[in-house]
Coordinates of C-alpha atoms in Angstrom, one line a residue:
M1 CA 127.5 88.4 85.5
K2 CA 127.2 87.8 89.0
N3 CA 127.6 91.4 90.2
E4 CA 124.8 92.4 87.5
T5 CA 122.1 90.1 88.8
T6 CA 122.8 91.4 92.5
K7 CA 122.6 95.0 91.4
K8 CA 119.3 94.3 89.6
K9 CA 117.8 92.4 92.7
M10 CA 118.8 95.1 95.0
G11 CA 115.1 96.9 95.5
L12 CA 114.3 100.3 96.4
T13 CA 113.7 99.6 100.0
T14 CA 116.9 97.9 100.3
K15 CA 118.9 100.9 99.4
I16 CA 116.9 102.9 101.7
F17 CA 117.8 100.7 104.7
I18 CA 121.3 100.6 103.6
A19 CA 121.3 104.4 103.3
L20 CA 119.8 104.4 107.1
L21 CA 122.7 102.3 108.5
L22 CA 125.4 104.4 106.5
G23 CA 123.8 107.7 107.6
L24 CA 123.6 106.6 111.4
V25 CA 127.5 105.3 111.2
S26 CA 128.3 108.7 109.4
G27 CA 126.5 110.8 111.9
V28 CA 128.0 109.0 114.8
I29 CA 131.5 109.5 113.2
L30 CA 131.2 113.1 112.7
N31 CA 129.8 113.8 116.3
L32 CA 132.3 111.8 118.0
W33 CA 135.6 112.1 115.8
V34 CA 135.3 115.2 113.5
P35 CA 136.1 118.3 115.8
K36 CA 134.0 120.9 115.9
G37 CA 134.3 123.9 113.4
Y38 CA 133.2 125.6 110.3
V39 CA 133.9 122.7 108.0
R40 CA 131.9 120.1 110.0
D41 CA 129.1 122.1 111.2
T42 CA 128.5 124.9 108.9
I43 CA 129.7 123.2 105.3
L44 CA 128.8 119.5 106.1
V45 CA 126.2 119.1 108.7
D46 CA 124.2 122.6 108.3
G47 CA 125.0 123.0 104.8
I48 CA 125.2 119.9 102.5
C49 CA 123.4 117.4 104.8
Y50 CA 120.5 119.9 105.8
V51 CA 120.2 121.0 102.1
I52 CA 119.8 117.4 100.6
G53 CA 117.9 115.8 103.4
N54 CA 115.4 118.9 103.6
G55 CA 115.2 119.2 99.8
F56 CA 114.1 115.4 99.9
I57 CA 111.4 116.2 102.4
R58 CA 110.0 119.1 100.4
L59 CA 109.8 116.8 97.6
M60 CA 107.7 114.3 99.3
K61 CA 105.7 117.0 101.0
M62 CA 105.2 118.4 97.4
L63 CA 103.2 115.4 96.4
V64 CA 101.3 114.9 99.5
V65 CA 98.0 117.2 99.0
P66 CA 97.6 116.3 95.4
L67 CA 98.1 112.7 96.2
V68 CA 95.8 112.5 99.4
F69 CA 93.1 114.4 97.4
T70 CA 92.9 112.2 94.2
S71 CA 93.3 109.1 96.0
I72 CA 90.4 109.5 98.5
V73 CA 88.4 110.9 95.5
C74 CA 89.2 107.9 93.5
G75 CA 88.9 105.2 96.4
A76 CA 85.4 106.8 97.8
S77 CA 84.2 106.5 94.0
S78 CA 85.3 103.2 93.2
I79 CA 83.8 101.8 96.4
G80 CA 80.7 102.8 94.9
D81 CA 78.0 101.8 97.2
T82 CA 77.9 104.6 99.9
K83 CA 76.7 102.2 102.5
A84 CA 79.8 100.0 101.7
L85 CA 82.1 103.3 102.1
G86 CA 80.2 104.4 105.3
K87 CA 81.0 100.7 106.6
V88 CA 84.7 101.3 105.9
G89 CA 85.1 104.6 107.3
I90 CA 83.2 103.7 110.5
R91 CA 85.2 100.7 111.1
T92 CA 88.5 102.8 110.3
I93 CA 87.9 105.7 112.5
I94 CA 87.0 103.3 115.5
F95 CA 89.9 101.1 115.3
Y96 CA 92.0 104.3 115.0
L97 CA 90.5 106.1 118.2
T98 CA 90.5 102.5 120.0
T99 CA 94.2 101.7 119.3
T100 CA 95.1 105.5 120.4
A101 CA 93.4 105.3 123.4
L102 CA 95.0 101.7 124.2
A103 CA 98.4 103.3 123.1
I104 CA 98.0 105.8 125.6
T105 CA 97.1 103.5 128.2
V106 CA 100.1 101.2 127.5
A107 CA 102.4 104.3 127.7
I108 CA 101.0 105.3 131.2
G109 CA 101.5 101.8 132.5
V110 CA 105.0 101.5 131.5
A111 CA 105.8 105.1 132.6
V112 CA 104.1 104.4 136.0
L113 CA 106.3 101.2 136.5
I114 CA 109.7 102.4 135.2
K115 CA 109.4 105.8 136.9
P116 CA 111.5 107.9 134.8
G117 CA 111.1 111.3 136.5
I118 CA 112.1 110.2 139.9
G119 CA 115.3 111.6 141.0
L120 CA 115.8 113.8 137.9
D121 CA 118.4 116.4 138.5
M122 CA 116.8 119.4 137.1
S123 CA 119.9 121.5 136.5
S124 CA 121.4 118.8 134.0
I125 CA 118.5 119.4 131.6
E126 CA 118.8 121.9 128.6
A127 CA 116.0 124.3 128.4
G128 CA 114.5 125.0 125.3
D129 CA 111.7 127.3 123.6
V130 CA 108.3 125.8 123.9
T131 CA 105.6 126.3 121.1
V132 CA 102.2 126.1 122.7
A133 CA 99.2 124.6 121.0
K134 CA 96.0 126.4 121.0
T135 CA 93.3 124.6 123.1
T136 CA 90.3 124.0 121.0
S137 CA 86.7 122.8 122.5
A138 CA 85.4 119.4 120.9
T139 CA 82.6 121.5 119.1
E140 CA 85.2 123.6 117.4
T141 CA 87.2 120.6 116.3
L142 CA 84.1 119.1 114.8
L143 CA 83.3 122.2 112.9
N144 CA 87.0 122.5 111.8
I145 CA 86.6 119.3 110.0
I146 CA 84.3 121.3 107.3
P147 CA 86.3 123.6 104.9
E148 CA 84.7 126.9 104.4
N149 CA 86.8 127.2 101.2
P150 CA 88.2 124.2 99.7
I151 CA 90.6 125.8 97.6
E152 CA 92.3 127.6 100.8
S153 CA 92.3 124.0 102.6
L154 CA 94.2 122.6 99.6
A155 CA 96.5 125.4 99.6
N156 CA 97.3 125.4 103.3
G157 CA 97.2 121.4 103.4
T158 CA 94.4 121.3 106.1
M159 CA 94.4 117.4 105.7
L160 CA 91.0 116.8 107.6
Q161 CA 89.3 119.4 105.6
I162 CA 91.2 117.9 102.5
I163 CA 89.7 114.3 103.1
F164 CA 86.0 115.6 104.1
F165 CA 85.8 117.4 100.9
A166 CA 87.3 114.8 98.8
L167 CA 85.0 112.2 100.3
I168 CA 82.1 114.2 99.3
V169 CA 83.4 114.5 95.9
G170 CA 84.1 110.9 95.6
I171 CA 80.7 109.6 96.8
L172 CA 79.0 112.0 94.3
L173 CA 81.0 110.8 91.5
A174 CA 80.0 107.2 92.1
K175 CA 76.4 108.5 92.8
M176 CA 76.3 110.2 89.2
N177 CA 78.0 107.3 87.6
E178 CA 78.0 107.8 83.9
R179 CA 77.0 111.6 84.0
A180 CA 80.2 112.1 85.6
E181 CA 82.4 109.8 83.8
M182 CA 84.6 112.1 82.0
I183 CA 85.5 113.8 85.5
S184 CA 86.0 110.3 87.3
N185 CA 88.4 109.5 84.4
L186 CA 90.1 112.7 84.9
F187 CA 90.6 112.1 88.6
T188 CA 91.8 108.7 87.9
Q189 CA 94.7 109.8 85.5
I190 CA 95.5 112.9 87.8
N191 CA 96.1 109.8 90.5
D192 CA 97.9 107.7 88.1
L193 CA 100.2 111.0 87.3
M194 CA 100.9 111.4 91.0
M195 CA 101.8 107.7 91.4
E196 CA 104.2 107.9 88.7
M197 CA 105.6 111.3 90.2
T198 CA 106.0 109.6 93.3
N199 CA 108.1 106.8 91.9
L200 CA 109.9 109.4 90.4
V201 CA 110.7 111.3 93.6
M202 CA 111.1 107.8 95.6
K203 CA 114.4 107.1 93.4
F204 CA 116.0 109.7 95.4
A205 CA 114.9 108.4 98.8
P206 CA 118.1 106.7 99.6
I207 CA 120.3 109.9 99.1
G208 CA 117.4 112.0 101.2
V209 CA 117.6 109.1 103.8
Y210 CA 121.4 109.1 103.9
F211 CA 121.8 112.8 104.5
M212 CA 118.9 113.3 107.0
L213 CA 120.2 110.5 109.2
T214 CA 123.9 112.0 108.9
R215 CA 122.7 115.3 110.2
T216 CA 120.4 113.9 113.0
F217 CA 123.2 111.7 114.7
A218 CA 125.8 114.4 114.0
N219 CA 123.9 116.6 116.2
L220 CA 122.9 114.4 118.9
G221 CA 125.7 113.7 121.2
F222 CA 125.5 110.6 123.3
D223 CA 125.8 112.8 126.6
A224 CA 122.5 114.3 125.7
F225 CA 121.2 111.0 126.3
V226 CA 122.3 110.1 129.8
P227 CA 120.0 112.3 132.2
L228 CA 116.9 111.1 130.2
L229 CA 117.7 107.7 129.5
K230 CA 115.0 106.1 131.6
Y231 CA 112.4 108.4 129.7
M232 CA 113.9 107.1 126.5
A233 CA 113.5 103.7 127.7
S234 CA 110.0 104.0 128.7
V235 CA 108.9 105.5 125.3
T236 CA 110.7 103.1 123.3
L237 CA 109.6 100.0 125.4
G238 CA 105.8 101.6 125.1
L239 CA 106.4 101.7 121.4
A240 CA 107.6 98.3 120.9
L241 CA 104.8 96.9 123.0
Q242 CA 102.1 98.6 120.7
C243 CA 103.9 97.7 117.6
F244 CA 104.6 94.2 118.1
G245 CA 102.3 93.4 120.8
V246 CA 98.8 95.3 120.4
Y247 CA 98.8 95.7 116.7
M248 CA 99.8 92.0 115.9
V249 CA 97.4 90.5 118.4
L250 CA 94.8 92.8 116.8
L251 CA 95.8 91.5 113.1
F252 CA 95.8 87.7 114.2
V253 CA 92.5 88.0 116.3
F254 CA 90.6 89.7 113.2
T255 CA 92.2 88.2 110.1
R256 CA 94.0 84.9 111.2
L257 CA 97.2 86.3 109.2
N258 CA 100.8 85.6 110.3
P259 CA 102.1 88.6 112.2
F260 CA 105.5 87.6 111.6
R261 CA 105.2 87.5 107.7
F262 CA 103.4 91.1 108.1
V263 CA 106.3 92.5 110.1
K264 CA 108.7 91.1 107.8
K265 CA 107.2 92.4 104.5
F266 CA 106.4 95.7 106.0
F267 CA 109.8 96.4 107.8
P268 CA 111.1 98.6 104.9
V269 CA 108.2 101.2 105.1
M270 CA 109.1 101.2 109.0
A271 CA 112.6 101.9 108.2
F272 CA 111.5 104.6 105.5
A273 CA 109.3 106.2 108.2
F274 CA 111.9 106.1 110.8
S275 CA 114.5 108.0 108.5
T276 CA 112.0 110.9 107.4
S277 CA 110.0 111.1 110.6
T278 CA 106.7 112.0 108.5
S279 CA 103.9 109.8 108.1
N280 CA 102.5 112.0 105.2
A281 CA 106.0 111.2 103.1
T282 CA 105.5 107.5 103.9
I283 CA 101.9 107.4 102.4
P284 CA 102.8 106.5 98.8
L285 CA 105.0 103.6 99.9
N286 CA 102.6 102.4 102.4
I287 CA 99.9 101.9 99.9
D288 CA 102.2 100.5 97.3
T289 CA 103.7 97.9 99.7
L290 CA 100.1 97.0 101.0
E291 CA 99.2 96.2 97.5
E292 CA 102.1 94.4 96.1
K293 CA 103.3 92.5 99.3
M294 CA 100.2 92.0 101.4
G295 CA 97.5 91.9 98.6
V296 CA 95.4 94.8 99.8
S297 CA 92.9 96.3 97.5
R298 CA 93.9 99.8 96.8
K299 CA 90.2 100.7 96.9
I300 CA 90.6 100.3 100.7
S301 CA 94.1 101.6 101.2
S302 CA 93.9 104.9 99.3
F303 CA 91.1 105.7 101.7
T304 CA 92.3 104.6 105.1
I305 CA 96.2 105.3 104.7
P306 CA 95.8 108.8 104.2
L307 CA 92.9 109.0 106.7
G308 CA 95.3 107.3 109.4
A309 CA 98.3 109.5 108.4
T310 CA 95.8 112.7 109.8
I311 CA 94.0 110.9 112.9
N312 CA 96.1 108.0 113.8
M313 CA 99.0 109.3 115.7
D314 CA 99.3 106.0 118.1
G315 CA 103.4 106.6 118.6
T316 CA 102.8 110.4 119.4
S317 CA 100.2 109.4 122.0
I318 CA 102.8 107.0 123.6
M319 CA 105.4 109.9 123.7
Q320 CA 102.9 112.2 125.1
G321 CA 101.5 109.7 128.0
V322 CA 105.1 109.0 129.0
A323 CA 105.8 112.6 129.0
V324 CA 103.1 113.6 130.8
V325 CA 104.3 111.1 133.9
F326 CA 107.8 111.8 133.5
A327 CA 107.1 115.4 134.2
A328 CA 104.6 114.9 136.9
Q329 CA 107.3 112.7 138.6
A330 CA 110.1 115.4 138.0
Y331 CA 107.9 118.2 139.3
G332 CA 106.6 116.0 142.5
M333 CA 103.0 116.0 141.3
N334 CA 100.7 113.2 141.9
L335 CA 97.8 112.8 138.8
G336 CA 96.1 110.1 140.3
P337 CA 93.2 108.1 138.3
S338 CA 91.2 111.3 137.2
G339 CA 94.6 113.1 136.0
Y340 CA 95.4 109.5 133.9
L341 CA 91.7 109.3 132.5
T342 CA 92.2 113.1 131.4
V343 CA 95.4 112.3 129.8
I344 CA 93.9 109.4 127.9
A345 CA 90.8 111.4 126.6
T346 CA 92.8 114.9 125.8
A347 CA 95.6 113.0 123.9
T348 CA 93.2 110.6 122.0
L349 CA 91.7 114.1 120.8
A350 CA 94.8 115.7 120.4
S351 CA 95.7 113.3 117.8
I352 CA 92.8 113.9 115.6
G353 CA 94.0 116.1 112.8
T354 CA 97.5 116.4 114.0
A355 CA 99.9 117.1 110.9
G356 CA 102.1 114.1 109.8
I357 CA 105.0 116.1 109.9
P358 CA 108.3 115.7 112.2
S359 CA 108.0 116.8 116.0
V360 CA 104.4 118.0 115.7
G361 CA 103.9 115.9 118.7
L362 CA 105.8 118.3 120.9
V363 CA 103.3 120.9 120.0
T364 CA 100.2 118.9 120.7
L365 CA 101.8 117.6 124.1
S366 CA 101.2 121.4 125.3
M367 CA 97.4 121.1 125.3
V368 CA 97.8 117.7 127.3
F369 CA 100.2 119.2 129.8
A370 CA 97.6 122.1 130.2
A371 CA 94.4 119.9 130.9
V372 CA 96.3 118.0 134.0
G373 CA 97.7 121.5 135.1
L374 CA 101.4 120.7 134.4
P375 CA 103.7 123.6 133.7
V376 CA 104.1 124.0 129.8
E377 CA 107.8 124.6 130.3
A378 CA 108.1 121.2 131.5
I379 CA 108.1 120.3 127.6
A380 CA 111.7 122.0 127.5
L381 CA 113.0 118.8 129.7
I382 CA 112.5 116.5 126.6
M383 CA 113.0 118.7 123.7
G384 CA 116.8 117.8 123.3
I385 CA 116.5 114.0 122.7
D386 CA 113.0 114.3 121.1
R387 CA 114.3 113.9 117.4
I388 CA 115.2 110.2 117.8
L389 CA 111.9 109.5 119.5
D390 CA 109.9 111.2 116.9
M391 CA 111.3 108.7 114.4
L392 CA 110.6 105.7 116.5
R393 CA 107.0 106.7 117.0
T394 CA 106.5 107.8 113.0
A395 CA 107.1 104.3 112.4
V396 CA 104.8 102.9 114.8
N397 CA 102.0 105.6 113.5
I398 CA 102.3 104.1 110.2
T399 CA 102.4 100.4 111.0
G400 CA 99.0 101.0 112.8
D401 CA 97.8 102.6 109.6
A402 CA 98.8 99.5 107.6
V403 CA 97.5 97.1 110.3
C404 CA 94.2 98.7 110.3
T405 CA 93.9 98.7 106.5
T406 CA 94.7 95.0 106.6
I407 CA 91.8 94.4 109.1
V408 CA 89.5 96.6 107.3
A409 CA 90.3 95.0 103.8
H410 CA 89.8 91.6 105.2
Q411 CA 86.2 92.5 106.8
N412 CA 85.4 93.7 103.2
K413 CA 86.9 90.7 101.5
A414 CA 89.3 93.0 99.8
I415 CA 92.5 91.3 100.3
D416 CA 94.4 88.4 98.1
R417 CA 95.6 85.9 100.8
E418 CA 97.9 84.3 98.3
T419 CA 99.9 87.5 97.5
F420 CA 100.1 88.1 101.4
N421 CA 101.2 84.4 102.0
S422 CA 103.7 84.3 99.0

């Protein structure tokens, strides 16, 4: 009877965390003690682990577009009052942009202090192909928010355009009230269907997490960490300061909620984001955790969380800030105050509309490098170890989304403090 009770008590988040640890251990064992060869590399790592791990990621991506679209339509229509929706939207965007600018400032400060690029032996770094992002002007960035063809935007998964169109649909449904009751009910039912589908897919999360982590750590030899250890330490320290310093101070100042309790309740979501390296895949679990454990109204979170997964990339910005200083020091370039200000502005703008998928920060980093005159090829210096840092910064990204949502919900009296304190 005791064993049955224990099994019943083990929730999904516990299973995900156990799978994360087991995957890490299995990957290290494969890397260090299983000899390279057809069985290890082709069958296990690039065969079974790759197919099952990426199969789970594909299942999560399958949910993202319909889930984001319907949840924002339902969220905007349920808030009802367009003035209230406007206030929520403005507060959320201002918070996201402010924390992103703060994140880059923290990153540059840490990197300048630690000096990760000083004394780097360039010959010890493995080169790699670099994908260059196209630089777009501020006016084009703004225009690109408006979809020319909403159906095409939905098909291509262009998140900002999807959010823009969904907001308009939700606002008009709220305005039309009884006249659009049937359509409102349809969107609510589709949203409920997507939540049920999410619950179904999430049952396979521990399996997907295990195989993804096994493959990641099987490919990452510890030798690859040695030449770039200071760079990794700088990024990790910057992420830790942002996540457990900046965010928690903001949470306490604006809501007077206990930051330690917040971290304890939210940690399983951070672990899931760490293992998947994609903010988009974490949207459903993020919304559910905020509602069930923090008492945050789904009316708020269904709007702010998908928006945050699109425009709030603080962890990515920290990596970019450290990477710029690292590359500048490695190449002997002095950026100066104006160069650092350019990095802060460019990285903040680059984070808007960045897809919440693994390693996309390396692509947008090329825009930041180009803005301060660094050779884009310098990105190849950090590509070898980016995967592990990508996992960490994704966890920070989604934590920022959750903190912002909690603060906005508090300001709109849409949080149940008893649930949070329970």
